[in-house]
Structures are given as structure tokens and as C-alpha cells.
Amino acid sequence: MANANDKTIDAARAQRETAVDHELEQSFPASDAPSWTLGRIPAPALMKPEPVRFRGVSNSILDAIGDTPLLEIDGIFTKLEFMNPSGSIKARIALYMIERAEQRGLLQPGDTIVEATSGNTGNALAMVAAVKGYRMLVVMPEGLSSERVAISRAYGAEVLFCGNFHVNQALQRAHEIGTQPGYFCPSQFESEGNIEENRLILGPEILAQLPAGRLPDALVLGVGTGGTLIGVGQAFRAVNPAVRLFAMEPSESQTILCGEIAGHAIEGISDGFVPGIFQRNAGLIDEVTSVSSQQAVDEMKRLAREHGLLCGPSSGAHLLAAKQVRERYPELKTIVTIFCDEGEKYLSEHFGNRSTTADVAFR
């Protein structure tokens, strides 16, 4: 039986909810009011103060990394990693690799973090460095989205350009600088910490979000460092040894499949070489598939228009590749992919001209 205290709390809660409903009714003309303000259906859950994702005061923006939503889109389970702070999945490994280095004494106060990147990891490391008080040097090729460069600089990082589009030259330069006193290079393309984060944190997070009784049958992802495909794949294999892992590349630059290196529009994957992480774990991969840049960009734009998901070209490519896998292998019922980065990083490239908008001339 509820005690007097409980009854008092319940009465106070009911009184607050009534006051909120009354205030909403006064705020909208009857003809414009949402139906729930007029008592026709219950007030939506967003009006309730609980549950909340973050309780109390967080320590920093780094507390917002992870715990992103999982959606089912066109029958494919998609993890919305572009919702991480810094705008991409790379916020996860940036924090994990830096804290791993701190614990091992590889990174000291006053040091400079230096990393080769096509952009997203540079953005993420620059964010982590800003919070933790390190200097940051982003080494990246020219020819990538201007927003990626601007974001790193906004976090206070210095940007050193090296090479064009592909990361090969930037990678060599970052490693050279990283050997100097006072510098630390996380080496995202080689780091076991990259794999660990995906195996120990992201993979189990996705498994916990899948519908009850569903285990992943397939994971479809592009290869940037290879850490997400390998690490999440290992987590999936632990619960379903039969899960199939599909690596995706741009059809214009099929480096893994046949050694091709060329320009393409799916930034963040196929960076001009086969990463060490992928080379060491290639035996885990069941198949390599491809999607053209134009198809990826078109699908990216459709996701924004039809689903309200403003993400990057790799997200469009991932969804298309996952649907191709489902067509080829209809027995695979639970297919997982990831939307890795936000569309705001590609506004000038893909969303800035009038042909991509739905403007209407009003008279």
C-alpha cells in the first residue's frame, strides 16, 4: 500500500501535469492546437521529464559520445553514428585511443597529438584534444570537403596539408612527426585500440538495441581504417558465428578487391591503400562489394528528403550496399550497417546548389 508520502508526490505530479496541459491549451488557438493539447489523445512522452539520457551534470562534451539510436530503414538496421559530437563515428575511437595512451603513459600533459586523416578522425581528435588540453596537428590531403578542415580548426587544431585526396603521404608524414619528442600519433589505421573500441563498446551497443530475439546475420561497411568492420564484426561473431561480414568500396576505387586507386566521392573510405588493420584481419571478411559515388550521393540526398537524416555519402553507400546484399542473399534477415558522419560536412559539395533543393518561388 502506498504511504502518505507517495500519495503527496503523486498528487504533486498530477498537479504539475495539469498545469502543463492548461498552459499548452492557452498557447495555441483551438484550430491550430495539437490534438493532445485538447485532451483527445494523451500528451506525448517528450512532455514528460523522465526518462532522460543524461542525469545530473556531465563532465564534458565527451560524455555525449556513444549511445546513438538504431533505426530500421528500408528493412536494414542502421546505427546513427553521425549523431556523435564532432559529427561522426570517429569520436568513439578518438576518445578511446587517447585515454588508452594516457593510461599507458604514452601521452603526457603538454604533448601534441598528430594524426593522418581524411577528416573525420582529425575532427574527433581535435575535439578530444580541446577538452583535455593537448595541442593537435591534423595531417590531411587536400581535395576533401572544406567543412572537415574548418571543423578541425574550429577546435583549435593546426592543419598540415600533405598530398591530394588519398591519405598515403599524410600517413607517412604523421608517423615521422609522431616519433619526435612531445608528439603522439595514435595511428588509427594500425591501432589495436581502434578494433578494441568497436569490439568492446560499439558492437555490444548495437546488439543490445536489436529487437528481442534478433541476432545479426550480416554487417555491411565501407573500409576506412577497417576498425569498425573488424571490431564490430568480432562482437557479432561472438553471438552468431555464422554472421557474414561485407566490406564495401567505391566502384571507382576498388583497392581491396583489385588494387585500383582513383578519385571518388565517398570520402572516408578507400583512402589509397589497404589499412594495416584490414590486412591483419582480412580472413574475417566474407565478401567485398562496391557502390558507385553517384549512387551513394543520390541515396544520401534521398535519406535527407525522405527520412530527415542529413548524413554523408558513405551512409548512402552503406545503405545501398546493404540492400544489395539482401537481394543477393535473401536468407540474411537481420542486416546491420552504420551511418558514419553528418551531412553538414558536405554542404558546400553536395547540398549548396539550387539543383539539390526544393525551393519554391512565392509570388
XYZ file of C-alpha atoms in Angstrom:
363
model
C 0.000 0.000 0.000
C 1.287 3.460 -0.862
C 2.224 5.608 2.138
C 1.216 9.257 2.686
C 4.487 10.477 1.196
C 3.880 8.584 -2.072
C 0.355 9.978 -2.293
C 1.657 13.514 -1.799
C 4.248 13.024 -4.572
C 1.632 11.548 -6.925
C -0.728 14.447 -6.240
C 2.033 16.974 -6.901
C 2.968 15.250 -10.167
C -0.647 15.230 -11.322
C -0.989 18.897 -10.438
C 2.142 19.762 -12.469
C 0.902 17.792 -15.485
C -2.477 19.521 -15.321
C -0.758 22.897 -15.194
C 1.373 21.994 -18.253
C -1.719 20.881 -20.193
C -3.522 24.106 -19.266
C -0.555 26.238 -20.340
C -0.389 24.460 -23.699
C -4.091 24.936 -24.288
C -3.660 28.678 -23.687
C -0.650 28.821 -26.008
C -2.413 27.542 -29.129
C -5.609 28.745 -30.810
C -8.128 25.903 -30.738
C -7.972 25.481 -34.516
C -4.162 25.186 -34.516
C -3.639 23.242 -31.315
C -2.098 19.761 -31.470
C -4.753 17.180 -30.655
C -3.036 16.158 -27.434
C -3.386 19.691 -26.006
C -7.149 19.423 -26.326
C -7.363 16.150 -24.455
C -8.223 13.964 -27.453
C -5.101 11.807 -27.007
C -2.538 11.645 -24.165
C 0.290 14.178 -24.110
C 3.374 12.839 -25.933
C 6.225 11.288 -23.997
C 8.503 14.205 -24.821
C 6.496 16.343 -22.404
C 7.490 14.074 -19.515
C 10.744 14.796 -17.664
C 11.711 11.120 -17.386
C 13.447 9.052 -18.568
C 16.417 11.154 -19.683
C 19.638 10.073 -21.347
C 21.938 12.112 -19.121
C 21.216 12.538 -15.415
C 22.838 15.320 -13.460
C 25.656 17.493 -14.738
C 28.041 15.910 -17.270
C 31.792 16.368 -17.047
C 32.291 17.496 -20.662
C 31.021 17.046 -24.207
C 32.939 13.761 -24.248
C 30.193 12.261 -22.083
C 27.882 12.541 -25.106
C 29.927 10.080 -27.169
C 28.100 6.847 -27.930
C 24.597 5.621 -27.106
C 23.342 6.621 -30.556
C 19.984 5.439 -31.953
C 19.438 2.365 -34.113
C 16.803 2.739 -36.837
C 15.308 0.266 -39.283
C 15.350 1.924 -42.704
C 14.167 0.072 -45.811
C 14.461 -3.159 -43.821
C 18.097 -2.521 -42.841
C 19.176 -1.788 -39.257
C 21.191 1.435 -39.323
C 23.222 2.830 -36.419
C 23.156 6.646 -36.443
C 26.768 7.360 -35.591
C 26.706 10.782 -37.240
C 24.922 11.935 -34.068
C 28.140 11.719 -32.044
C 29.794 15.005 -31.042
C 32.323 16.060 -33.711
C 29.780 14.723 -36.198
C 30.986 11.178 -36.805
C 31.637 7.687 -35.525
C 35.299 8.666 -35.094
C 34.524 10.401 -31.797
C 34.461 6.904 -30.299
C 37.947 5.791 -31.292
C 39.392 9.269 -30.739
C 38.453 9.215 -27.060
C 39.301 5.523 -26.646
C 42.757 5.736 -28.238
C 43.701 8.907 -26.347
C 42.621 7.575 -22.947
C 44.346 4.270 -23.714
C 47.556 6.207 -24.466
C 47.188 8.225 -21.263
C 46.801 5.062 -19.196
C 49.935 3.596 -20.780
C 51.992 6.738 -20.252
C 52.381 7.383 -23.979
C 50.748 10.809 -23.823
C 51.772 13.468 -21.327
C 50.387 16.927 -20.445
C 51.677 19.483 -22.931
C 52.138 16.925 -25.725
C 50.830 17.357 -29.259
C 48.610 14.725 -30.845
C 49.326 14.234 -34.554
C 47.270 12.047 -36.876
C 46.804 11.400 -40.585
C 43.178 11.568 -41.631
C 40.768 12.233 -44.441
C 38.949 14.463 -41.977
C 36.607 12.800 -39.506
C 39.239 11.378 -37.169
C 41.040 14.704 -37.291
C 37.823 16.467 -36.255
C 37.239 13.977 -33.445
C 40.802 14.063 -32.106
C 40.789 17.860 -32.254
C 37.631 17.855 -30.115
C 39.165 15.457 -27.574
C 42.407 17.454 -27.521
C 40.477 20.671 -26.871
C 38.716 19.144 -23.860
C 41.840 17.519 -22.447
C 44.219 20.401 -23.069
C 46.520 18.872 -25.695
C 47.718 20.546 -28.867
C 46.512 18.918 -32.091
C 48.116 18.656 -35.517
C 45.863 17.249 -38.232
C 47.735 15.956 -41.285
C 45.414 15.509 -44.230
C 45.416 15.630 -48.013
C 43.956 18.486 -49.991
C 40.879 17.964 -52.134
C 38.467 16.879 -49.376
C 35.439 18.755 -48.053
C 36.268 22.240 -46.796
C 33.968 21.715 -43.816
C 36.222 18.964 -42.457
C 39.179 21.338 -42.481
C 37.158 24.141 -40.890
C 35.843 21.917 -38.096
C 39.335 20.826 -37.013
C 40.498 24.429 -36.997
C 37.420 25.469 -35.018
C 38.535 23.087 -32.257
C 41.927 24.818 -32.208
C 43.894 22.291 -34.257
C 46.579 23.116 -36.770
C 46.108 21.549 -40.205
C 49.058 20.398 -42.316
C 48.186 19.514 -45.911
C 50.106 16.660 -47.443
C 49.197 15.030 -50.768
C 45.916 15.164 -52.643
C 42.710 13.260 -51.773
C 44.379 9.980 -50.756
C 45.952 9.708 -47.298
C 49.198 7.895 -48.196
C 51.548 10.886 -47.974
C 49.777 12.308 -44.931
C 50.149 8.967 -43.187
C 53.895 8.873 -43.744
C 54.318 12.471 -42.580
C 52.213 11.974 -39.437
C 54.279 8.945 -38.453
C 57.502 10.884 -38.954
C 56.297 13.744 -36.750
C 54.888 11.320 -34.187
C 58.343 9.914 -33.433
C 59.611 13.318 -32.295
C 59.708 14.197 -28.575
C 56.481 15.762 -27.336
C 54.336 14.239 -30.073
C 51.988 11.256 -30.019
C 50.491 9.600 -33.107
C 47.510 7.303 -32.367
C 47.999 5.538 -35.752
C 44.318 4.904 -36.373
C 44.957 2.734 -39.443
C 47.094 0.306 -37.398
C 45.876 0.657 -33.806
C 44.516 -2.325 -31.912
C 42.744 0.262 -29.758
C 40.632 1.111 -32.802
C 39.493 -2.509 -33.031
C 39.028 -2.800 -29.260
C 36.632 0.134 -29.007
C 34.454 -1.293 -31.738
C 34.531 -4.811 -30.311
C 34.006 -3.863 -26.660
C 31.708 -0.823 -26.903
C 30.036 -0.182 -30.264
C 29.377 -3.822 -31.152
C 27.664 -4.717 -27.841
C 25.716 -1.438 -28.009
C 24.203 -2.450 -31.363
C 23.459 -5.973 -30.127
C 21.586 -4.556 -27.130
C 19.451 -2.361 -29.413
C 18.359 -5.038 -31.882
C 14.808 -6.346 -31.374
C 14.446 -9.123 -28.821
C 15.408 -12.477 -30.266
C 17.165 -10.994 -33.323
C 20.845 -11.651 -33.928
C 22.794 -10.034 -36.780
C 23.088 -12.113 -39.941
C 25.294 -9.619 -41.779
C 27.346 -6.467 -41.245
C 27.947 -4.226 -44.275
C 30.506 -1.400 -44.001
C 32.978 0.578 -46.027
C 36.660 0.292 -45.168
C 38.323 3.459 -43.910
C 40.647 2.112 -41.238
C 38.806 -1.215 -41.130
C 38.481 -0.914 -37.350
C 34.692 -0.696 -37.271
C 34.095 -3.585 -39.655
C 36.608 -5.826 -37.874
C 35.805 -4.847 -34.274
C 32.009 -4.832 -34.571
C 32.299 -7.967 -36.694
C 34.172 -9.706 -33.876
C 31.452 -8.700 -31.404
C 28.783 -10.036 -33.755
C 30.674 -13.296 -34.346
C 30.770 -13.863 -30.589
C 26.963 -14.187 -30.538
C 26.431 -15.536 -34.068
C 29.423 -17.388 -35.529
C 27.612 -17.527 -38.882
C 27.305 -13.748 -39.292
C 28.661 -12.575 -42.640
C 30.931 -9.540 -42.947
C 30.813 -7.482 -46.143
C 33.433 -4.838 -46.929
C 32.312 -2.019 -49.231
C 34.414 0.098 -51.601
C 33.632 2.752 -54.220
C 33.321 1.134 -57.640
C 35.742 3.786 -58.954
C 38.497 2.802 -56.498
C 38.361 -0.902 -55.635
C 41.653 -1.060 -53.774
C 40.932 -4.168 -51.694
C 39.330 -6.150 -54.475
C 41.730 -5.423 -57.331
C 44.286 -2.809 -56.325
C 42.646 0.167 -58.067
C 43.349 3.624 -56.640
C 41.361 6.522 -58.049
C 39.315 9.532 -57.029
C 35.750 9.113 -55.796
C 33.098 10.972 -53.817
C 32.678 8.611 -50.848
C 35.107 10.403 -48.537
C 36.478 8.492 -45.566
C 36.808 5.105 -47.249
C 39.225 3.761 -49.877
C 41.962 6.191 -48.838
C 44.544 4.948 -51.349
C 45.923 1.890 -49.554
C 44.807 -1.194 -47.648
C 44.993 -0.348 -43.922
C 47.085 -2.493 -41.613
C 44.022 -3.338 -39.503
C 42.300 -4.790 -42.553
C 45.402 -6.616 -43.781
C 45.858 -8.350 -40.418
C 42.213 -9.416 -40.250
C 41.262 -9.941 -43.895
C 40.416 -13.569 -43.184
C 37.338 -12.456 -41.227
C 35.766 -10.844 -44.303
C 33.342 -12.910 -46.362
C 32.936 -10.668 -49.394
C 33.887 -7.290 -50.863
C 31.178 -5.317 -52.667
C 31.071 -1.911 -54.343
C 28.801 1.113 -54.880
C 29.367 3.994 -57.288
C 29.920 7.514 -55.991
C 26.898 8.900 -57.839
C 24.619 6.213 -56.430
C 25.936 6.944 -52.930
C 25.372 10.689 -53.246
C 21.872 10.205 -54.670
C 20.970 7.879 -51.799
C 22.442 10.319 -49.278
C 20.137 13.036 -50.616
C 17.135 10.707 -50.523
C 17.835 9.919 -46.866
C 17.687 13.628 -46.075
C 14.500 14.270 -48.070
C 12.544 11.171 -47.075
C 13.853 10.324 -43.610
C 15.194 13.615 -42.262
C 18.655 12.061 -41.969
C 21.314 14.571 -43.040
C 24.338 12.325 -43.309
C 27.310 11.877 -45.636
C 27.897 9.942 -48.875
C 29.253 6.874 -47.069
C 25.872 6.500 -45.351
C 24.133 6.401 -48.712
C 26.706 3.899 -49.943
C 26.294 1.719 -46.846
C 22.518 1.540 -47.181
C 22.696 0.723 -50.895
C 25.336 -1.950 -50.315
C 23.265 -3.477 -47.503
C 20.201 -3.646 -49.750
C 22.296 -5.233 -52.497
C 23.463 -7.878 -50.013
C 19.857 -8.587 -49.035
C 18.890 -9.024 -52.693
C 21.746 -11.454 -53.322
C 21.282 -13.352 -50.071
C 17.576 -13.273 -49.073
C 18.270 -15.724 -46.252
C 20.081 -12.926 -44.382
C 17.187 -11.376 -42.443
C 18.966 -9.072 -39.959
C 21.434 -6.859 -41.796
C 23.259 -4.073 -39.951
C 25.082 -1.035 -41.294
C 26.199 2.356 -39.961
C 25.599 5.961 -40.959
C 29.032 7.278 -40.100
C 29.101 11.046 -40.473
C 26.880 14.100 -40.753
C 25.797 15.808 -43.941
C 26.854 19.206 -42.586
C 30.403 18.207 -43.548
C 29.365 18.125 -47.218
C 27.084 21.133 -47.549
C 29.342 23.011 -49.956
C 29.993 19.910 -52.067
C 26.576 18.302 -52.344
C 23.831 20.447 -50.832
C 24.767 24.025 -51.653
C 23.470 24.425 -55.198
C 19.867 25.100 -56.132
C 19.507 21.875 -58.123
C 19.656 19.872 -54.888
C 16.938 21.854 -53.124
C 13.182 22.023 -53.317
C 12.852 25.810 -53.417
C 9.512 27.284 -54.424
C 9.130 30.777 -55.838
C 6.344 32.517 -53.936
C 4.515 35.446 -55.511
